mmCIF file of C-alpha atoms in Angstrom:
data_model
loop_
_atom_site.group_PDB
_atom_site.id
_atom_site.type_symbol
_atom_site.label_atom_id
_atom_site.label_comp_id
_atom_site.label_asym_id
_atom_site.label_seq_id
_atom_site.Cartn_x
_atom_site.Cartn_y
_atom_site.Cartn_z
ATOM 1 C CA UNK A 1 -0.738 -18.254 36.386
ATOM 2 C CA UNK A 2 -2.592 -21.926 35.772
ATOM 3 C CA UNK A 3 -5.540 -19.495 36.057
ATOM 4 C CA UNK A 4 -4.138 -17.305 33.561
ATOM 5 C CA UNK A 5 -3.729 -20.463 31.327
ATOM 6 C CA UNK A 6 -7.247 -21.805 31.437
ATOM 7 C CA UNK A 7 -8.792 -18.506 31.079
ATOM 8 C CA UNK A 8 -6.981 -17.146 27.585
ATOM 9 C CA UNK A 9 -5.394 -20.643 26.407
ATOM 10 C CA UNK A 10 -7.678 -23.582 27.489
ATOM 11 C CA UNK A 11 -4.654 -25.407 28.813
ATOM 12 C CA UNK A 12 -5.171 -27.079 32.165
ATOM 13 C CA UNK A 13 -1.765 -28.293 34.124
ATOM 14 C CA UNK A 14 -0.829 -29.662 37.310
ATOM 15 C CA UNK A 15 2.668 -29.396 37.511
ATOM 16 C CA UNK A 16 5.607 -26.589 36.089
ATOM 17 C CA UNK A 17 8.605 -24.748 37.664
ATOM 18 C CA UNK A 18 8.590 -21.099 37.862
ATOM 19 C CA UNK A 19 11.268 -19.002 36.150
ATOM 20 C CA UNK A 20 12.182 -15.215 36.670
ATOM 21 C CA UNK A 21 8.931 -14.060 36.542
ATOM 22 C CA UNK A 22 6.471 -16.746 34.408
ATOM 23 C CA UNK A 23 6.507 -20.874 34.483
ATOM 24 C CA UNK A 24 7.570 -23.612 32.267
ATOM 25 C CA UNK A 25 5.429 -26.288 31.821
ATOM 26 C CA UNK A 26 5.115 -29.786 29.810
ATOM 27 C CA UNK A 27 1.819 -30.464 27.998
ATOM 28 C CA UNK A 28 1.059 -32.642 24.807
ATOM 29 C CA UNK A 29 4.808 -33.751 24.074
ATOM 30 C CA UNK A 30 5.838 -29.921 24.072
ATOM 31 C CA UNK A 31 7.610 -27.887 26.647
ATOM 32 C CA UNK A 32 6.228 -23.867 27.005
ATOM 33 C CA UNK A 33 7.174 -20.967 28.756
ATOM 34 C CA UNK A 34 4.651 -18.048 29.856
ATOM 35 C CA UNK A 35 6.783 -15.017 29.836
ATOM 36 C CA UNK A 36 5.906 -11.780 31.887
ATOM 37 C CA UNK A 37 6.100 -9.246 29.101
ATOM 38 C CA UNK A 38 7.054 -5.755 29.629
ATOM 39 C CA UNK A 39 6.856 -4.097 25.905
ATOM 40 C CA UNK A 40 4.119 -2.991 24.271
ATOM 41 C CA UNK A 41 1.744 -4.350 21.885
ATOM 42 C CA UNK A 42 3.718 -2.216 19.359
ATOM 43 C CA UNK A 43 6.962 -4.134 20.044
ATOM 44 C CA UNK A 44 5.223 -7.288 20.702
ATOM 45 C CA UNK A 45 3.780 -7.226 16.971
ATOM 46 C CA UNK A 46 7.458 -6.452 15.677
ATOM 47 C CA UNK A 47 9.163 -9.139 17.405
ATOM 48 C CA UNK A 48 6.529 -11.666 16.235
ATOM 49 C CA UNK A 49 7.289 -10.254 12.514
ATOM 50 C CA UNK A 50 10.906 -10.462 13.040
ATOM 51 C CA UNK A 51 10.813 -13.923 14.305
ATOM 52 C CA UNK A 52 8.868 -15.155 11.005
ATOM 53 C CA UNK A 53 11.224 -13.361 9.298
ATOM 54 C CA UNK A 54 14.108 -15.252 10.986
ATOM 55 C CA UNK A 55 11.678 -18.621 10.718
ATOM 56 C CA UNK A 56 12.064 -18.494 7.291
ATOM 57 C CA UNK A 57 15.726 -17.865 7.175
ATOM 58 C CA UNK A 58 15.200 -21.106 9.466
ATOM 59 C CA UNK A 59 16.438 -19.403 12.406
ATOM 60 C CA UNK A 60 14.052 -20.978 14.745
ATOM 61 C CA UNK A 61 13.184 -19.443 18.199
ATOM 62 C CA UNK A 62 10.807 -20.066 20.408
ATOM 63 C CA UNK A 63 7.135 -20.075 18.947
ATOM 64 C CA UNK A 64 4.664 -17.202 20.264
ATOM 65 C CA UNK A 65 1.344 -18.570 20.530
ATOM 66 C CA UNK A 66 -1.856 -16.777 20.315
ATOM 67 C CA UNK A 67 -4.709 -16.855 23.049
ATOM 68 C CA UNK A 68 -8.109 -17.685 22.397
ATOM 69 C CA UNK A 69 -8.679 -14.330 21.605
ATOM 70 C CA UNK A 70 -6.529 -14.193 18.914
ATOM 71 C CA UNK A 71 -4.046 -11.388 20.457
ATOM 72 C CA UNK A 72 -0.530 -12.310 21.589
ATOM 73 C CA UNK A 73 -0.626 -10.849 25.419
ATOM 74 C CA UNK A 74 -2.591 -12.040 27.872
ATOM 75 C CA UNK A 75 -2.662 -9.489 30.924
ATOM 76 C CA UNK A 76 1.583 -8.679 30.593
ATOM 77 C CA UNK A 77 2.174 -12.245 30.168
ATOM 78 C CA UNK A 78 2.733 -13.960 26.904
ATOM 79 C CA UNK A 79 2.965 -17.594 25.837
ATOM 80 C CA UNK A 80 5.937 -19.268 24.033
ATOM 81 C CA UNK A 81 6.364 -22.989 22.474
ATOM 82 C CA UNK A 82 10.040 -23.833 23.127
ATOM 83 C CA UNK A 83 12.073 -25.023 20.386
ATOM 84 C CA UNK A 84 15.553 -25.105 21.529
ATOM 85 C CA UNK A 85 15.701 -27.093 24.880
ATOM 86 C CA UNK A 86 19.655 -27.955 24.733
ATOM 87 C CA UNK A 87 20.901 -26.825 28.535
ATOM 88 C CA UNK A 88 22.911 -24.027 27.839
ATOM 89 C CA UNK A 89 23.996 -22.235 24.593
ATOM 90 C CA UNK A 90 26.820 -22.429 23.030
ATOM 91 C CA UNK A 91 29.205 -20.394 20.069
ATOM 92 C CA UNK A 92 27.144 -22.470 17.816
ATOM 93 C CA UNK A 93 23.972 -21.291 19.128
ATOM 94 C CA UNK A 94 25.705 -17.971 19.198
ATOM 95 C CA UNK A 95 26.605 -18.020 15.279
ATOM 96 C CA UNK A 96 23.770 -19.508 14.218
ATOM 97 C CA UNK A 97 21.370 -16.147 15.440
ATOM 98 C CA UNK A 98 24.540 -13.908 15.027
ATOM 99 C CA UNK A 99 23.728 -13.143 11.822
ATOM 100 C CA UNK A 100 23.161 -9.964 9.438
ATOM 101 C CA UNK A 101 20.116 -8.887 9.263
ATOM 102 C CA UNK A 102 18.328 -5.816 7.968
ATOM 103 C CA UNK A 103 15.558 -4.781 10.289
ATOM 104 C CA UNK A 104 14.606 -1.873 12.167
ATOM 105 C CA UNK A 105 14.363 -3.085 15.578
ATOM 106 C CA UNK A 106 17.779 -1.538 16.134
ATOM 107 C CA UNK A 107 19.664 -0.420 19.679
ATOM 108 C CA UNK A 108 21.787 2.502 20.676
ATOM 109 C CA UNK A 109 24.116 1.417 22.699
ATOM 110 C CA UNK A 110 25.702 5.371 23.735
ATOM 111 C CA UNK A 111 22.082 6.651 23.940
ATOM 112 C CA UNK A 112 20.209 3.810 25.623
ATOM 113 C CA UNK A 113 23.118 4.103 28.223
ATOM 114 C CA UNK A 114 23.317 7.781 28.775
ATOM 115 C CA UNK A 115 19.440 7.577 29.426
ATOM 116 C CA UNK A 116 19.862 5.038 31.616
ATOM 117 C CA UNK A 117 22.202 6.369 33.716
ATOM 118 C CA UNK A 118 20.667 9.762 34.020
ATOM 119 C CA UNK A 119 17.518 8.210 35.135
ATOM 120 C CA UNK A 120 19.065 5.715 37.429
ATOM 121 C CA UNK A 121 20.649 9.215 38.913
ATOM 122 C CA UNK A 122 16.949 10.589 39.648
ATOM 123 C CA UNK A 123 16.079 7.373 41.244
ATOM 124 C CA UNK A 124 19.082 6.744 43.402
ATOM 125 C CA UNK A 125 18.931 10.233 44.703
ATOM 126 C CA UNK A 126 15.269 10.415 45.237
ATOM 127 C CA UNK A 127 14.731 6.851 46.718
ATOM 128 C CA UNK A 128 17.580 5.453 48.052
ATOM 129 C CA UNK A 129 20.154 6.594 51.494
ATOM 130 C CA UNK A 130 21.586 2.873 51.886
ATOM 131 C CA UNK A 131 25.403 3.157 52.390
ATOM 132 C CA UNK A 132 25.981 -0.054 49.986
ATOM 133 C CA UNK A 133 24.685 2.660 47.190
ATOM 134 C CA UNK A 134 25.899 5.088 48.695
ATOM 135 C CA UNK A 135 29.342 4.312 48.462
ATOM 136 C CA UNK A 136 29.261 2.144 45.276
ATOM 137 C CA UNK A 137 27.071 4.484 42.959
ATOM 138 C CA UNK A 138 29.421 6.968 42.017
ATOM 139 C CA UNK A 139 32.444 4.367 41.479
ATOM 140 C CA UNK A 140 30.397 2.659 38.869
ATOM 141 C CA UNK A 141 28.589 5.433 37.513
ATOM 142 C CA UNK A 142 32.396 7.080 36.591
ATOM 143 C CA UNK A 143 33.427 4.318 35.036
ATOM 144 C CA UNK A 144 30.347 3.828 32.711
ATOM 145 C CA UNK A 145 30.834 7.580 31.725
ATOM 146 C CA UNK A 146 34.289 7.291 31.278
ATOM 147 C CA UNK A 147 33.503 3.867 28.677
ATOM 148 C CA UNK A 148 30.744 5.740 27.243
ATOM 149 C CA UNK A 149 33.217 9.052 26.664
ATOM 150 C CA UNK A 150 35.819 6.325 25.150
ATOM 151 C CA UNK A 151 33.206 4.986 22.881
ATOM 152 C CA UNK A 152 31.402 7.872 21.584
ATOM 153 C CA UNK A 153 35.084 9.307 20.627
ATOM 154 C CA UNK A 154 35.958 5.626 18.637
ATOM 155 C CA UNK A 155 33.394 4.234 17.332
ATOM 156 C CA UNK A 156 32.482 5.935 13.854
ATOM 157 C CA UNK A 157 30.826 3.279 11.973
ATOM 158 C CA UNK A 158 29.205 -0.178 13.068
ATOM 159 C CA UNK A 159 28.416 -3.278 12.341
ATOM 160 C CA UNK A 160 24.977 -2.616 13.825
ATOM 161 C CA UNK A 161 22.480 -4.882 11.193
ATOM 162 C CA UNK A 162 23.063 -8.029 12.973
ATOM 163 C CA UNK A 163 20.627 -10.041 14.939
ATOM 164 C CA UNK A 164 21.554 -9.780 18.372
ATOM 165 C CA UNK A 165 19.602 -10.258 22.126
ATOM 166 C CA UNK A 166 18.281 -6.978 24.566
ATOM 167 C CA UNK A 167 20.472 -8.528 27.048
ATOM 168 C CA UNK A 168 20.948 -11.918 28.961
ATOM 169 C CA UNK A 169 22.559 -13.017 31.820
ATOM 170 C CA UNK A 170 23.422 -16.420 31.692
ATOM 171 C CA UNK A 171 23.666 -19.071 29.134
ATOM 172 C CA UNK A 172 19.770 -20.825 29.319
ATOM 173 C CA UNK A 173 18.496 -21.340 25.935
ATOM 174 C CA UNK A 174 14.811 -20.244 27.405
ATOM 175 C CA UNK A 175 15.900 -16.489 27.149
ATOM 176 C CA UNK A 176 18.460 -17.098 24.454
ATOM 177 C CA UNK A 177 15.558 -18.145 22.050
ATOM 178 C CA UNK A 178 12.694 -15.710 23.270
ATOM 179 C CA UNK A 179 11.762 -13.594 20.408
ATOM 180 C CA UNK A 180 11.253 -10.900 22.848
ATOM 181 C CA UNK A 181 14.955 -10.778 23.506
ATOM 182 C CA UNK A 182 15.861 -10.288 20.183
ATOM 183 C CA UNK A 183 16.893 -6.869 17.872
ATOM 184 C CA UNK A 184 18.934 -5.803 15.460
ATOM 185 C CA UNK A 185 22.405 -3.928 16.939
ATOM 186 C CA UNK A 186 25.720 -4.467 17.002
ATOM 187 C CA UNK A 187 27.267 -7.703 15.683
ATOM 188 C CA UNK A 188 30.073 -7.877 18.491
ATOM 189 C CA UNK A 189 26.790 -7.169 21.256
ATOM 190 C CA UNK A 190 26.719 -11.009 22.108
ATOM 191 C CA UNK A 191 30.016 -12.031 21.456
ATOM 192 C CA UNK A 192 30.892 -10.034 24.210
ATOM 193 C CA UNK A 193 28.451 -11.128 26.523
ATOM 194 C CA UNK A 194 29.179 -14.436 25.752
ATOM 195 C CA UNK A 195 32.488 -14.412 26.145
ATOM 196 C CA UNK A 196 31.696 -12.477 29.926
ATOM 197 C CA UNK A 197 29.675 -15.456 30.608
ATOM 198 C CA UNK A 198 31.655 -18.367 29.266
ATOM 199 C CA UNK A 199 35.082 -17.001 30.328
ATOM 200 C CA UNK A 200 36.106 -18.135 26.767
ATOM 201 C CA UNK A 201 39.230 -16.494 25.920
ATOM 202 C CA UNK A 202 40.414 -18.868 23.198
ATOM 203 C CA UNK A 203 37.591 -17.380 21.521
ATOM 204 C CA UNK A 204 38.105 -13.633 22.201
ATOM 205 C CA UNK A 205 41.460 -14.142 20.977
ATOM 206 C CA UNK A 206 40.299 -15.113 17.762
ATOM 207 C CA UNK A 207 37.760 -12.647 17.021
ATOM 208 C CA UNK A 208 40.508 -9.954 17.735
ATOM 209 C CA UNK A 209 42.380 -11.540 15.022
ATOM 210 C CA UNK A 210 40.027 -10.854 12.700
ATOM 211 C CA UNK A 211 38.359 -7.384 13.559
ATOM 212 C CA UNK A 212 38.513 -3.367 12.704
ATOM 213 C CA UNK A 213 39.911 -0.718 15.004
ATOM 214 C CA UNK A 214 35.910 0.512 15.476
ATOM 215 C CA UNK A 215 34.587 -2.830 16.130
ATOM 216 C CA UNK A 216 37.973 -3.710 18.523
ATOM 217 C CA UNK A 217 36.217 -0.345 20.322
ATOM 218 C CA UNK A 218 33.301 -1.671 20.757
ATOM 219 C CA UNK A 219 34.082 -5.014 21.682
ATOM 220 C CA UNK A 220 36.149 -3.655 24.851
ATOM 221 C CA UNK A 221 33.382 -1.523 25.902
ATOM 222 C CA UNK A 222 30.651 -4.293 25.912
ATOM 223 C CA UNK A 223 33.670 -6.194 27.708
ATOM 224 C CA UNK A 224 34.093 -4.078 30.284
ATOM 225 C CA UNK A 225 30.754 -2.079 31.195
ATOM 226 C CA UNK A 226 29.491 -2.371 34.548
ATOM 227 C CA UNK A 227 26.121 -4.294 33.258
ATOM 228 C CA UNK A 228 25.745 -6.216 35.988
ATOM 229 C CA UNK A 229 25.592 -3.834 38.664
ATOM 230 C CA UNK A 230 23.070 -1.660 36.782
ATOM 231 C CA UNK A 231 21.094 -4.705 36.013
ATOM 232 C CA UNK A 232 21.124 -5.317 39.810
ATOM 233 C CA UNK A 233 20.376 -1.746 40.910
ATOM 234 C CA UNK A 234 17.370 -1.482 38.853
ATOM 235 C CA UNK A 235 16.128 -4.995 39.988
ATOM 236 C CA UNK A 236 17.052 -3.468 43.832
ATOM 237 C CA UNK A 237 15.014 0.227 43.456
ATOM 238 C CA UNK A 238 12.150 -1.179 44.086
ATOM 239 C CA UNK A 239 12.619 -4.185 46.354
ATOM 240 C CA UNK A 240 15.425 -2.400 48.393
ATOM 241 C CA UNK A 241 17.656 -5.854 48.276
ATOM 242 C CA UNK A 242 20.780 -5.053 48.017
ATOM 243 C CA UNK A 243 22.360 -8.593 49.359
ATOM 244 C CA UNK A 244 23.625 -9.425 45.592
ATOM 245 C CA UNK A 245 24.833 -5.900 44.925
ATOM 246 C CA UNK A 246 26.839 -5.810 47.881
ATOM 247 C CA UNK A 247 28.365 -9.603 47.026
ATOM 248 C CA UNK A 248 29.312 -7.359 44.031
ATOM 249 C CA UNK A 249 31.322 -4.888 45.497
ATOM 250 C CA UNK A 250 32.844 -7.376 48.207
ATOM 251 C CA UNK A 251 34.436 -8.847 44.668
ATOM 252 C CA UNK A 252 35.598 -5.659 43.224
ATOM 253 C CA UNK A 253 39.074 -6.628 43.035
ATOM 254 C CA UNK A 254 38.334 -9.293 40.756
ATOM 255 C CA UNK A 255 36.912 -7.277 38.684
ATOM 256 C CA UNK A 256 39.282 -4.459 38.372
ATOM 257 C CA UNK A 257 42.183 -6.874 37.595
ATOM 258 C CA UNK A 258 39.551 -8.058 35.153
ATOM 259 C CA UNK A 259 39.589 -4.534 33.859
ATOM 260 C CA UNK A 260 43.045 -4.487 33.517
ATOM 261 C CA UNK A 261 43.753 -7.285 32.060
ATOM 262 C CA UNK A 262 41.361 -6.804 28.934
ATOM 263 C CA UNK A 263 42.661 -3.294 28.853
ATOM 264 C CA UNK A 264 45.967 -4.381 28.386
ATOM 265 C CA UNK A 265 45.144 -7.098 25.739
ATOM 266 C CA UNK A 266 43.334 -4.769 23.874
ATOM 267 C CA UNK A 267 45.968 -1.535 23.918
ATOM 268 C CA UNK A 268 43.636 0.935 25.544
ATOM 269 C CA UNK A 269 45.305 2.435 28.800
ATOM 270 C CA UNK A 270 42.180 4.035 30.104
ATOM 271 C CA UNK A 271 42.063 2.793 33.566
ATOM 272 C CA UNK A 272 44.466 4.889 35.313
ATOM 273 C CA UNK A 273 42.986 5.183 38.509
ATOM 274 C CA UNK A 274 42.502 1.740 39.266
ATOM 275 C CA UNK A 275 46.632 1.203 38.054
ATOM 276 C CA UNK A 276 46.819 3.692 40.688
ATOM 277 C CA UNK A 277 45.711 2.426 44.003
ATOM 278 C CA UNK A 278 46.418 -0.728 42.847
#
């Protein structure tokens, strides 16, 4: 990657720390992150227009940066200036992005997840006889389709013109503030993975003070959905490492009294058969 640097950016360095799959590096009184980029140049261009957008609804993210050729990718990798280097985010970084926005750059949340599964289904039966799958894959795939069932049965209307992330999994500001991370879905999409990450139940009790029966819906699927061991199956299809999924399932009594316990907060008696062997 330091080659990678020199040959589109100019920029020499010695020293930086690797994270997920790019660095971070300190150079001129400014920290940067080059980000392995999986979109297109199609959805490259619109995330750079949204964040300008945002920019001058001073909504800052991180900066892209062009290359010496004047494009924004360099080889899958692309090249951020970072503007928000607090540790970890907080609701206040959360309300400040959180915001309604009209853009299309939206999400589906029913249809990205029914496509998701059913491929995941090819894959896992095509490429995979471990026993940790094996035994897992149909638990969790059941209980995404019987969220998925719930939600496409509740949820009529949305609040789905909000500016909200693709997805991240803990509280760093360096994917918080990526402009690549960012689109326009549902306004209760990172409340509820905030509140999965932060524990912060003070807070989900006051949003479901002040929210509609569809939204409540939608909240308690994005509460509940087995992200996590998706996100870790399709980082494992490949790689065949399956140490963190089975962690996963070694802790799934945790989270099925996790299950219940939202269930039961939020009215929706849905999880008979955990009630039952329970």
């Amino acid at each position: 990657m330091k080659e990678l640097l020199k040959k589109y950016y100019g920029i020499e360095i010695d020293n930086y720390r690797k994270y997920n799959n790019g660095i971070i590096f300190f150079i001129n009184g400014d920290y940067y992150y080059l980000c392995q980029c999986v979109f297109t140049l199609e959805e490259v261009l619109k995330s750079y227009d949204l964040s300008l957008q945002l920019k001058n609804k001073n909504i800052l993210l991180h900066d892209f940066v062009y290359n010496n050729d004047n494009n924004l990718i360099s080889e899958n990798f692309v090249l951020f200036k970072m503007n928000v280097l607090v540790d970890v985010i907080d609701y206040n970084d959360l309300r400040k992005v959180n915001v309604f926005f009209d853009y299309d750059l939206k999400d589906d949340f029913y249809l990205l997840w029914t496509n998701k599964i059913d491929a995941l289904e090819k894959n896992i039966i095509n490429n995979s006889d471990d026993i940790t799958i094996a035994y897992s894959f149909d638990y969790f795939i059941g209980l995404a389709e019987l969220l998925l069932i719930f939600y496409k049965d509740n949820v009529l209307s949305s609040n789905s013109n909000y500016i909200v992330h693709r997805c991240f999994y803990n509280l760093s500001t360096i994917d918080f503030y990526n402009p690549l991370n960012i689109i326009i879905g549902n306004k209760y999409k990172d409340i509820a993975i905030y509140i999965r990450l932060s524990n912060d139940w003070k807070l989900l009790y006051n949003v479901l003070d002040n929210i509609n029966e569809f939204d409540r819906v939608e909240l308690f699927v994005r509460l509940t959905f087995p992200f996590e061991y998706f996100h870790l199956l399709y980082d494992s299809i490949d790689g065949m490492n399956f140490d963190k999924i089975s962690l996963l399932i070694g802790d799934l009594d945790k989270y099925e009294n996790y299950l219940i316990k939202i269930s039961e907060l939020f009215g929706y008696d849905i999880f008979d058969f955990i009630k039952k062997y329970n």
